[in-house]
């Protein structure tokens, strides 16, 4: 119960989680689906949200955490407003995804270990084959696909994106 109070104190919008739990009948067998929905809402799985789910579903928080860390679809870290995914599957790698990745990381002062900017604007990740190898190297920014990227082409894309962001 102490964990539950902590989650509530941290002011997460738990009403949304209640709604999701109701939708899935609080059934333990629906845990993955519940976590997927929670992640859809927060864009990641906040620790307090996982604790809340555990308490409400009568599962130990360690088990929920175990499931969340086992599946790569779940992220335990908050993501930036713009999620930049750079494909590093074989086709993209061979056609130069790494220089694109390095250019993007450099621009935002990010690295393999630090993937999100402090202002939560951008997260940069590599992903495996996106199934669009004919367009390699491929970059996806919040579901929009950018084909045949080069460091220069990426610079133009990011300049445009940041300009739009600044203009609000
Ligand atoms: S390897 Fe990048 S889309 Fe297939």
PDB file of C-alpha atoms and ligand atoms in Angstrom:
ATOM      1  CA  UNK A   1       0.000   0.000   0.000  1.00  0.00           C
ATOM      2  CA  UNK A   2       2.910   2.292   0.725  1.00  0.00           C
ATOM      3  CA  UNK A   3       3.973   1.921  -2.932  1.00  0.00           C
ATOM      4  CA  UNK A   4       0.489   2.797  -4.067  1.00  0.00           C
ATOM      5  CA  UNK A   5       0.455   5.974  -1.998  1.00  0.00           C
ATOM      6  CA  UNK A   6       3.827   6.917  -3.459  1.00  0.00           C
ATOM      7  CA  UNK A   7       2.478   6.471  -6.983  1.00  0.00           C
ATOM      8  CA  UNK A   8      -0.527   8.604  -6.196  1.00  0.00           C
ATOM      9  CA  UNK A   9       1.633  11.285  -4.640  1.00  0.00           C
ATOM     10  CA  UNK A  10       3.728  11.505  -7.790  1.00  0.00           C
ATOM     11  CA  UNK A  11       0.595  12.722  -9.522  1.00  0.00           C
ATOM     12  CA  UNK A  12       0.460  10.307 -12.405  1.00  0.00           C
ATOM     13  CA  UNK A  13      -2.885  10.391 -14.086  1.00  0.00           C
ATOM     14  CA  UNK A  14      -3.949   7.077 -12.643  1.00  0.00           C
ATOM     15  CA  UNK A  15      -7.538   7.407 -13.790  1.00  0.00           C
ATOM     16  CA  UNK A  16      -6.388   6.409 -17.259  1.00  0.00           C
ATOM     17  CA  UNK A  17      -4.813   3.255 -15.812  1.00  0.00           C
ATOM     18  CA  UNK A  18      -8.040   2.480 -13.971  1.00  0.00           C
ATOM     19  CA  UNK A  19      -9.866   2.760 -17.247  1.00  0.00           C
ATOM     20  CA  UNK A  20      -7.399   0.381 -18.944  1.00  0.00           C
ATOM     21  CA  UNK A  21      -7.594  -2.103 -16.072  1.00  0.00           C
ATOM     22  CA  UNK A  22     -11.369  -2.092 -16.224  1.00  0.00           C
ATOM     23  CA  UNK A  23     -11.214  -2.672 -19.956  1.00  0.00           C
ATOM     24  CA  UNK A  24      -9.115  -5.796 -19.348  1.00  0.00           C
ATOM     25  CA  UNK A  25     -11.108  -7.028 -16.349  1.00  0.00           C
ATOM     26  CA  UNK A  26      -8.076  -6.832 -14.024  1.00  0.00           C
ATOM     27  CA  UNK A  27      -7.131 -10.285 -15.362  1.00  0.00           C
ATOM     28  CA  UNK A  28      -3.558 -11.382 -14.797  1.00  0.00           C
ATOM     29  CA  UNK A  29      -3.534 -13.055 -18.201  1.00  0.00           C
ATOM     30  CA  UNK A  30      -4.056  -9.608 -19.743  1.00  0.00           C
ATOM     31  CA  UNK A  31      -0.985  -8.064 -18.136  1.00  0.00           C
ATOM     32  CA  UNK A  32       0.934  -7.598 -21.392  1.00  0.00           C
ATOM     33  CA  UNK A  33      -2.033  -5.967 -23.099  1.00  0.00           C
ATOM     34  CA  UNK A  34      -2.509  -3.692 -20.083  1.00  0.00           C
ATOM     35  CA  UNK A  35       1.157  -2.665 -20.139  1.00  0.00           C
ATOM     36  CA  UNK A  36       0.923  -1.995 -23.881  1.00  0.00           C
ATOM     37  CA  UNK A  37      -1.988   0.363 -23.312  1.00  0.00           C
ATOM     38  CA  UNK A  38      -0.261   2.062 -20.392  1.00  0.00           C
ATOM     39  CA  UNK A  39       2.818   2.578 -22.550  1.00  0.00           C
ATOM     40  CA  UNK A  40       0.686   3.953 -25.369  1.00  0.00           C
ATOM     41  CA  UNK A  41      -0.625   6.556 -22.949  1.00  0.00           C
ATOM     42  CA  UNK A  42       2.649   7.627 -21.297  1.00  0.00           C
ATOM     43  CA  UNK A  43       4.913   6.711 -24.235  1.00  0.00           C
ATOM     44  CA  UNK A  44       6.901   4.593 -21.745  1.00  0.00           C
ATOM     45  CA  UNK A  45       6.262   2.645 -18.550  1.00  0.00           C
ATOM     46  CA  UNK A  46       6.749   4.876 -15.511  1.00  0.00           C
ATOM     47  CA  UNK A  47       7.782   2.929 -12.429  1.00  0.00           C
ATOM     48  CA  UNK A  48       4.828   4.238 -10.464  1.00  0.00           C
ATOM     49  CA  UNK A  49       2.416   3.190 -13.187  1.00  0.00           C
ATOM     50  CA  UNK A  50       3.817  -0.346 -13.067  1.00  0.00           C
ATOM     51  CA  UNK A  51       3.442  -0.401  -9.282  1.00  0.00           C
ATOM     52  CA  UNK A  52      -0.129   0.791  -9.567  1.00  0.00           C
ATOM     53  CA  UNK A  53      -0.934  -1.894 -12.135  1.00  0.00           C
ATOM     54  CA  UNK A  54       0.668  -4.529  -9.895  1.00  0.00           C
ATOM     55  CA  UNK A  55      -1.298  -3.512  -6.816  1.00  0.00           C
ATOM     56  CA  UNK A  56      -4.584  -3.284  -8.682  1.00  0.00           C
ATOM     57  CA  UNK A  57      -4.078  -6.616 -10.469  1.00  0.00           C
ATOM     58  CA  UNK A  58      -2.859  -8.283  -7.331  1.00  0.00           C
ATOM     59  CA  UNK A  59       0.506  -9.213  -8.848  1.00  0.00           C
ATOM     60  CA  UNK A  60       3.867  -8.507  -7.230  1.00  0.00           C
ATOM     61  CA  UNK A  61       5.544  -5.350  -8.560  1.00  0.00           C
ATOM     62  CA  UNK A  62       8.642  -7.479  -9.229  1.00  0.00           C
ATOM     63  CA  UNK A  63       6.661  -9.705 -11.602  1.00  0.00           C
ATOM     64  CA  UNK A  64       5.287  -6.726 -13.502  1.00  0.00           C
ATOM     65  CA  UNK A  65       8.761  -5.233 -13.719  1.00  0.00           C
ATOM     66  CA  UNK A  66      10.056  -8.619 -14.891  1.00  0.00           C
ATOM     67  CA  UNK A  67       7.556  -8.713 -17.757  1.00  0.00           C
ATOM     68  CA  UNK A  68       8.264  -5.089 -18.678  1.00  0.00           C
ATOM     69  CA  UNK A  69      12.002  -5.694 -18.873  1.00  0.00           C
ATOM     70  CA  UNK A  70      11.701  -9.033 -20.668  1.00  0.00           C
ATOM     71  CA  UNK A  71       9.908  -7.692 -23.743  1.00  0.00           C
ATOM     72  CA  UNK A  72      11.858  -5.251 -25.861  1.00  0.00           C
ATOM     73  CA  UNK A  73       8.637  -3.516 -26.929  1.00  0.00           C
ATOM     74  CA  UNK A  74       8.479  -1.928 -23.482  1.00  0.00           C
ATOM     75  CA  UNK A  75      10.509   1.090 -22.546  1.00  0.00           C
ATOM     76  CA  UNK A  76      11.205   2.005 -18.949  1.00  0.00           C
ATOM     77  CA  UNK A  77      12.674   5.361 -19.878  1.00  0.00           C
ATOM     78  CA  UNK A  78      10.722   8.429 -20.901  1.00  0.00           C
ATOM     79  CA  UNK A  79      10.954   9.323 -24.584  1.00  0.00           C
ATOM     80  CA  UNK A  80      11.378  12.736 -26.156  1.00  0.00           C
ATOM     81  CA  UNK A  81       8.664  14.498 -28.121  1.00  0.00           C
ATOM     82  CA  UNK A  82      10.368  13.361 -31.316  1.00  0.00           C
ATOM     83  CA  UNK A  83      11.433   9.725 -31.467  1.00  0.00           C
ATOM     84  CA  UNK A  84      14.052   9.368 -34.162  1.00  0.00           C
ATOM     85  CA  UNK A  85      14.572   5.732 -35.115  1.00  0.00           C
ATOM     86  CA  UNK A  86      17.490   4.958 -37.353  1.00  0.00           C
ATOM     87  CA  UNK A  87      17.390   1.548 -38.973  1.00  0.00           C
ATOM     88  CA  UNK A  88      20.538  -0.447 -38.548  1.00  0.00           C
ATOM     89  CA  UNK A  89      19.408  -3.608 -40.256  1.00  0.00           C
ATOM     90  CA  UNK A  90      21.831  -5.096 -42.768  1.00  0.00           C
ATOM     91  CA  UNK A  91      20.620  -3.225 -45.867  1.00  0.00           C
ATOM     92  CA  UNK A  92      20.563   0.114 -44.079  1.00  0.00           C
ATOM     93  CA  UNK A  93      23.890  -0.528 -42.397  1.00  0.00           C
ATOM     94  CA  UNK A  94      25.567  -1.385 -45.702  1.00  0.00           C
ATOM     95  CA  UNK A  95      24.152   1.749 -47.285  1.00  0.00           C
ATOM     96  CA  UNK A  96      25.417   4.048 -44.590  1.00  0.00           C
ATOM     97  CA  UNK A  97      23.046   4.246 -41.631  1.00  0.00           C
ATOM     98  CA  UNK A  98      25.921   4.672 -39.180  1.00  0.00           C
ATOM     99  CA  UNK A  99      27.122   8.061 -40.487  1.00  0.00           C
ATOM    100  CA  UNK A 100      23.483   9.212 -40.320  1.00  0.00           C
ATOM    101  CA  UNK A 101      23.183   7.993 -36.747  1.00  0.00           C
ATOM    102  CA  UNK A 102      26.450   9.646 -35.751  1.00  0.00           C
ATOM    103  CA  UNK A 103      25.421  12.948 -37.316  1.00  0.00           C
ATOM    104  CA  UNK A 104      22.094  12.941 -35.459  1.00  0.00           C
ATOM    105  CA  UNK A 105      23.682  12.002 -32.155  1.00  0.00           C
ATOM    106  CA  UNK A 106      26.301  14.687 -32.552  1.00  0.00           C
ATOM    107  CA  UNK A 107      23.710  17.326 -33.316  1.00  0.00           C
ATOM    108  CA  UNK A 108      21.810  16.617 -30.113  1.00  0.00           C
ATOM    109  CA  UNK A 109      24.811  15.742 -27.990  1.00  0.00           C
ATOM    110  CA  UNK A 110      23.578  12.206 -27.516  1.00  0.00           C
ATOM    111  CA  UNK A 111      25.305   8.846 -27.452  1.00  0.00           C
ATOM    112  CA  UNK A 112      24.633   5.146 -27.252  1.00  0.00           C
ATOM    113  CA  UNK A 113      24.071   5.514 -23.520  1.00  0.00           C
ATOM    114  CA  UNK A 114      22.318   8.864 -23.448  1.00  0.00           C
ATOM    115  CA  UNK A 115      19.502   8.632 -25.951  1.00  0.00           C
ATOM    116  CA  UNK A 116      17.192  11.471 -24.884  1.00  0.00           C
ATOM    117  CA  UNK A 117      17.951  15.178 -24.666  1.00  0.00           C
ATOM    118  CA  UNK A 118      17.573  16.815 -21.262  1.00  0.00           C
ATOM    119  CA  UNK A 119      14.721  18.989 -22.523  1.00  0.00           C
ATOM    120  CA  UNK A 120      12.868  15.807 -23.594  1.00  0.00           C
ATOM    121  CA  UNK A 121      12.647  17.048 -27.153  1.00  0.00           C
ATOM    122  CA  UNK A 122      14.431  14.218 -28.951  1.00  0.00           C
ATOM    123  CA  UNK A 123      15.156  10.529 -28.438  1.00  0.00           C
ATOM    124  CA  UNK A 124      17.523   8.817 -30.850  1.00  0.00           C
ATOM    125  CA  UNK A 125      17.499   5.042 -31.158  1.00  0.00           C
ATOM    126  CA  UNK A 126      18.609   2.392 -33.578  1.00  0.00           C
ATOM    127  CA  UNK A 127      16.138  -0.262 -34.642  1.00  0.00           C
ATOM    128  CA  UNK A 128      16.464  -3.466 -36.587  1.00  0.00           C
ATOM    129  CA  UNK A 129      15.049  -3.859 -40.107  1.00  0.00           C
ATOM    130  CA  UNK A 130      11.898  -1.809 -40.608  1.00  0.00           C
ATOM    131  CA  UNK A 131      10.900  -3.856 -43.628  1.00  0.00           C
ATOM    132  CA  UNK A 132      11.622  -1.088 -46.126  1.00  0.00           C
ATOM    133  CA  UNK A 133      15.086  -2.191 -47.244  1.00  0.00           C
ATOM    134  CA  UNK A 134      14.524  -0.875 -50.782  1.00  0.00           C
ATOM    135  CA  UNK A 135      14.542   2.613 -49.254  1.00  0.00           C
ATOM    136  CA  UNK A 136      17.720   2.101 -47.219  1.00  0.00           C
ATOM    137  CA  UNK A 137      18.981   3.769 -45.177  1.00  0.00           C
ATOM    138  CA  UNK A 138      15.660   4.483 -43.526  1.00  0.00           C
ATOM    139  CA  UNK A 139      14.897   6.850 -40.655  1.00  0.00           C
ATOM    140  CA  UNK A 140      11.525   7.091 -38.931  1.00  0.00           C
ATOM    141  CA  UNK A 141      10.547  10.132 -36.909  1.00  0.00           C
ATOM    142  CA  UNK A 142       7.301   9.639 -34.964  1.00  0.00           C
ATOM    143  CA  UNK A 143       5.906   7.221 -37.578  1.00  0.00           C
ATOM    144  CA  UNK A 144       6.927   9.318 -40.584  1.00  0.00           C
ATOM    145  CA  UNK A 145       9.343   7.459 -42.855  1.00  0.00           C
ATOM    146  CA  UNK A 146      12.351   9.219 -44.364  1.00  0.00           C
ATOM    147  CA  UNK A 147      13.966   7.140 -47.125  1.00  0.00           C
ATOM    148  CA  UNK A 148      17.547   7.083 -48.410  1.00  0.00           C
ATOM    149  CA  UNK A 149      18.938   9.274 -45.696  1.00  0.00           C
ATOM    150  CA  UNK A 150      22.428  10.736 -45.680  1.00  0.00           C
ATOM    151  CA  UNK A 151      23.933  12.995 -43.007  1.00  0.00           C
ATOM    152  CA  UNK A 152      23.225  15.998 -45.264  1.00  0.00           C
ATOM    153  CA  UNK A 153      19.640  14.967 -46.003  1.00  0.00           C
ATOM    154  CA  UNK A 154      19.120  14.353 -42.301  1.00  0.00           C
ATOM    155  CA  UNK A 155      20.397  17.822 -41.495  1.00  0.00           C
ATOM    156  CA  UNK A 156      17.714  19.326 -43.744  1.00  0.00           C
ATOM    157  CA  UNK A 157      15.011  17.149 -42.165  1.00  0.00           C
ATOM    158  CA  UNK A 158      16.084  18.143 -38.657  1.00  0.00           C
ATOM    159  CA  UNK A 159      16.439  21.824 -39.545  1.00  0.00           C
ATOM    160  CA  UNK A 160      12.855  21.794 -40.820  1.00  0.00           C
ATOM    161  CA  UNK A 161      11.598  19.913 -37.802  1.00  0.00           C
ATOM    162  CA  UNK A 162      13.290  22.233 -35.318  1.00  0.00           C
ATOM    163  CA  UNK A 163      12.148  25.304 -37.219  1.00  0.00           C
ATOM    164  CA  UNK A 164       8.550  24.079 -37.045  1.00  0.00           C
ATOM    165  CA  UNK A 165       9.029  23.299 -33.370  1.00  0.00           C
ATOM    166  CA  UNK A 166      10.313  26.817 -32.640  1.00  0.00           C
ATOM    167  CA  UNK A 167       7.504  28.404 -34.583  1.00  0.00           C
ATOM    168  CA  UNK A 168       5.139  26.355 -32.422  1.00  0.00           C
TER     169      UNK A 168
HETATM  170  S1  LIG B   1      17.503  -3.021 -43.131  1.00  0.00           S
HETATM  171 FE1  LIG B   1      16.645  -1.082 -42.853  1.00  0.00          FE
HETATM  172  S2  LIG B   1      14.667  -1.310 -43.606  1.00  0.00           S
HETATM  173 FE2  LIG B   1      15.492  -3.272 -43.807  1.00  0.00          FE
END
